[in-house]
Amino acid sequence: ETGVTQSPTHLIKTRGQQVTLRCSSQSGHNTVSWYQQALGQGPQFIFQYYREEENGRGNFPPRFSGLQFPNYSSELNVNALELDDSALYLCASSGGQVNTGELFFGEGSRLTVL
Amino acid sequence: QKEVEQNSGPLSVPEGAIASLNCTYSDRVSQSFFWYRQYSGKSPELIMSIYSNGDKEDGRFTAQLNKASQYVSLLIRDSQPSDSATYLCAVNMGRRALTFGSGTRLQVQP
């Protein structure tokens, strides 16, 4: 069984740039969620995709956007990067539309914005 | 007031002792509760879930839930140095997401 994989693992951007992060969900899982984890904090929900549709969003501005593809892989896009966007971005997959809370996380993409 | 609150620690216990980690939450309608373990530089890993009042045991781990007090706890018996990590309490508040606390850092001293 293939786990959740994310790329890239680390990246550095400058303020104002745009970034795309990628995630492949665990085999058999059709729901992908994205979380942002700042240093010393718990993960914060960004949004969730189920069968290519966004079906939940946290308190993040529209410059955070995403996609889910037919194979259930997903992208997180962040435009107009700000210094506060520096964080670990976690992708999590689960089975089914209803969020049971049993999430399988990838190893994350650590973004540094200078 | 944060929706899910945890003491940030560090909580330091000697090897072999019981570690007790606590969490309170604000939303009375919350139905499901989770403990995730996160090693330094790694991603969170689910270790326990609990859905009804009382205790749930899994090996050395026991989760306890008291919905009337809006309180969840995790007990780790016979603590090992390999248990040293940050423990995240997470609550499903009926939205399409989990709400996480900031985590409690546990240090098990050999």
mmCIF file with all atom_site columns, C-alpha atoms in Angstrom, chain A residues 15-82:
data_model
loop_
_atom_site.group_PDB
_atom_site.id
_atom_site.type_symbol
_atom_site.label_atom_id
_atom_site.label_alt_id
_atom_site.label_comp_id
_atom_site.label_asym_id
_atom_site.label_entity_id
_atom_site.label_seq_id
_atom_site.pdbx_PDB_ins_code
_atom_site.Cartn_x
_atom_site.Cartn_y
_atom_site.Cartn_z
_atom_site.occupancy
_atom_site.B_iso_or_equiv
_atom_site.pdbx_formal_charge
_atom_site.auth_seq_id
_atom_site.auth_comp_id
_atom_site.auth_asym_id
_atom_site.auth_atom_id
_atom_site.pdbx_PDB_model_num
ATOM 1  C CA . ARG A 1 15 ? 7.712   37.519 -0.867  1.00 0.00 ? 15 ARG A CA 1
ATOM 2  C CA . GLY A 1 16 ? 5.248   38.064 -3.716  1.00 0.00 ? 16 GLY A CA 1
ATOM 3  C CA . GLN A 1 17 ? 6.120   34.858 -5.543  1.00 0.00 ? 17 GLN A CA 1
ATOM 4  C CA . GLN A 1 18 ? 3.796   31.951 -6.197  1.00 0.00 ? 18 GLN A CA 1
ATOM 5  C CA . VAL A 1 19 ? 4.241   28.310 -5.133  1.00 0.00 ? 19 VAL A CA 1
ATOM 6  C CA . THR A 1 20 ? 2.663   24.982 -6.046  1.00 0.00 ? 20 THR A CA 1
ATOM 7  C CA . LEU A 1 21 ? 2.842   22.007 -3.705  1.00 0.00 ? 21 LEU A CA 1
ATOM 8  C CA . ARG A 1 22 ? 1.873   18.497 -4.762  1.00 0.00 ? 22 ARG A CA 1
ATOM 9  C CA . CYS A 1 23 ? 0.411   15.490 -3.016  1.00 0.00 ? 23 CYS A CA 1
ATOM 10 C CA . SER A 1 24 ? -0.365  11.917 -3.974  1.00 0.00 ? 24 SER A CA 1
ATOM 11 C CA . SER A 1 25 ? -2.960  10.348 -1.725  1.00 0.00 ? 25 SER A CA 1
ATOM 12 C CA . GLN A 1 26 ? -2.773  6.927  -0.180  1.00 0.00 ? 26 GLN A CA 1
ATOM 13 C CA . SER A 1 27 ? -4.015  4.144  -2.409  1.00 0.00 ? 27 SER A CA 1
ATOM 14 C CA . GLY A 1 28 ? -7.811  3.818  -2.149  1.00 0.00 ? 28 GLY A CA 1
ATOM 15 C CA . HIS A 1 29 ? -8.320  7.231  -0.546  1.00 0.00 ? 29 HIS A CA 1
ATOM 16 C CA . ASN A 1 30 ? -10.475 9.738  -2.434  1.00 0.00 ? 30 ASN A CA 1
ATOM 17 C CA . THR A 1 31 ? -10.378 12.654 0.019   1.00 0.00 ? 31 THR A CA 1
ATOM 18 C CA . VAL A 1 32 ? -7.426  14.982 0.399   1.00 0.00 ? 32 VAL A CA 1
ATOM 19 C CA . SER A 1 33 ? -7.045  17.745 2.981   1.00 0.00 ? 33 SER A CA 1
ATOM 20 C CA . TRP A 1 34 ? -4.351  20.367 3.301   1.00 0.00 ? 34 TRP A CA 1
ATOM 21 C CA . TYR A 1 35 ? -3.126  21.786 6.582   1.00 0.00 ? 35 TYR A CA 1
ATOM 22 C CA . GLN A 1 36 ? -0.645  24.536 7.446   1.00 0.00 ? 36 GLN A CA 1
ATOM 23 C CA . GLN A 1 37 ? 1.544   24.034 10.502  1.00 0.00 ? 37 GLN A CA 1
ATOM 24 C CA . ALA A 1 38 ? 3.520   27.014 11.752  1.00 0.00 ? 38 ALA A CA 1
ATOM 25 C CA . LEU A 1 39 ? 6.465   26.389 14.062  1.00 0.00 ? 39 LEU A CA 1
ATOM 26 C CA . GLY A 1 40 ? 5.301   25.392 17.540  1.00 0.00 ? 40 GLY A CA 1
ATOM 27 C CA . GLN A 1 41 ? 1.647   25.252 16.539  1.00 0.00 ? 41 GLN A CA 1
ATOM 28 C CA . GLY A 1 42 ? -0.822  22.555 15.628  1.00 0.00 ? 42 GLY A CA 1
ATOM 29 C CA . PRO A 1 43 ? -1.903  22.031 12.021  1.00 0.00 ? 43 PRO A CA 1
ATOM 30 C CA . GLN A 1 44 ? -4.556  24.451 10.730  1.00 0.00 ? 44 GLN A CA 1
ATOM 31 C CA . PHE A 1 45 ? -7.082  23.324 8.144   1.00 0.00 ? 45 PHE A CA 1
ATOM 32 C CA . ILE A 1 46 ? -6.802  25.010 4.750   1.00 0.00 ? 46 ILE A CA 1
ATOM 33 C CA . PHE A 1 47 ? -9.257  23.052 2.603   1.00 0.00 ? 47 PHE A CA 1
ATOM 34 C CA . GLN A 1 48 ? -10.459 19.604 1.614   1.00 0.00 ? 48 GLN A CA 1
ATOM 35 C CA . TYR A 1 49 ? -11.185 17.972 -1.736  1.00 0.00 ? 49 TYR A CA 1
ATOM 36 C CA . TYR A 1 50 ? -13.462 15.039 -2.417  1.00 0.00 ? 50 TYR A CA 1
ATOM 37 C CA . ARG A 1 51 ? -13.755 13.631 -5.930  1.00 0.00 ? 51 ARG A CA 1
ATOM 38 C CA . GLU A 1 52 ? -12.219 16.745 -7.479  1.00 0.00 ? 52 GLU A CA 1
ATOM 39 C CA . GLU A 1 53 ? -14.535 19.188 -5.681  1.00 0.00 ? 53 GLU A CA 1
ATOM 40 C CA . GLU A 1 54 ? -13.625 21.467 -2.790  1.00 0.00 ? 54 GLU A CA 1
ATOM 41 C CA . ASN A 1 55 ? -16.023 20.516 0.006   1.00 0.00 ? 55 ASN A CA 1
ATOM 42 C CA . GLY A 1 56 ? -14.632 22.416 2.960   1.00 0.00 ? 56 GLY A CA 1
ATOM 43 C CA . ARG A 1 57 ? -12.430 25.419 3.591   1.00 0.00 ? 57 ARG A CA 1
ATOM 44 C CA . GLY A 1 58 ? -10.782 26.910 6.647   1.00 0.00 ? 58 GLY A CA 1
ATOM 45 C CA . ASN A 1 59 ? -10.053 30.527 7.439   1.00 0.00 ? 59 ASN A CA 1
ATOM 46 C CA . PHE A 1 60 ? -7.517  31.137 4.681   1.00 0.00 ? 60 PHE A CA 1
ATOM 47 C CA . PRO A 1 61 ? -7.626  33.890 2.034   1.00 0.00 ? 61 PRO A CA 1
ATOM 48 C CA . PRO A 1 62 ? -8.463  33.193 -1.631  1.00 0.00 ? 62 PRO A CA 1
ATOM 49 C CA . ARG A 1 63 ? -4.797  33.337 -2.600  1.00 0.00 ? 63 ARG A CA 1
ATOM 50 C CA . PHE A 1 64 ? -4.679  29.801 -1.203  1.00 0.00 ? 64 PHE A CA 1
ATOM 51 C CA . SER A 1 65 ? -6.252  27.586 -3.852  1.00 0.00 ? 65 SER A CA 1
ATOM 52 C CA . GLY A 1 66 ? -6.183  23.961 -4.789  1.00 0.00 ? 66 GLY A CA 1
ATOM 53 C CA . LEU A 1 67 ? -7.045  21.229 -7.215  1.00 0.00 ? 67 LEU A CA 1
ATOM 54 C CA . GLN A 1 68 ? -7.755  17.536 -7.058  1.00 0.00 ? 68 GLN A CA 1
ATOM 55 C CA . PHE A 1 69 ? -7.197  15.345 -10.101 1.00 0.00 ? 69 PHE A CA 1
ATOM 56 C CA . PRO A 1 70 ? -9.091  12.234 -11.269 1.00 0.00 ? 70 PRO A CA 1
ATOM 57 C CA . ASN A 1 71 ? -6.430  10.008 -9.698  1.00 0.00 ? 71 ASN A CA 1
ATOM 58 C CA . TYR A 1 72 ? -7.116  11.837 -6.377  1.00 0.00 ? 72 TYR A CA 1
ATOM 59 C CA . SER A 1 73 ? -3.726  13.525 -6.297  1.00 0.00 ? 73 SER A CA 1
ATOM 60 C CA . SER A 1 74 ? -3.864  17.187 -5.334  1.00 0.00 ? 74 SER A CA 1
ATOM 61 C CA . GLU A 1 75 ? -2.112  20.540 -5.596  1.00 0.00 ? 75 GLU A CA 1
ATOM 62 C CA . LEU A 1 76 ? -1.999  23.486 -3.234  1.00 0.00 ? 76 LEU A CA 1
ATOM 63 C CA . ASN A 1 77 ? -1.253  26.845 -4.830  1.00 0.00 ? 77 ASN A CA 1
ATOM 64 C CA . VAL A 1 78 ? -0.351  29.966 -2.905  1.00 0.00 ? 78 VAL A CA 1
ATOM 65 C CA . ASN A 1 79 ? -0.130  33.299 -4.704  1.00 0.00 ? 79 ASN A CA 1
ATOM 66 C CA . ALA A 1 80 ? 1.458   36.542 -3.563  1.00 0.00 ? 80 ALA A CA 1
ATOM 67 C CA . LEU A 1 81 ? 3.483   34.848 -0.853  1.00 0.00 ? 81 LEU A CA 1
ATOM 68 C CA . GLU A 1 82 ? 3.837   36.622 2.484   1.00 0.00 ? 82 GLU A CA 1
#
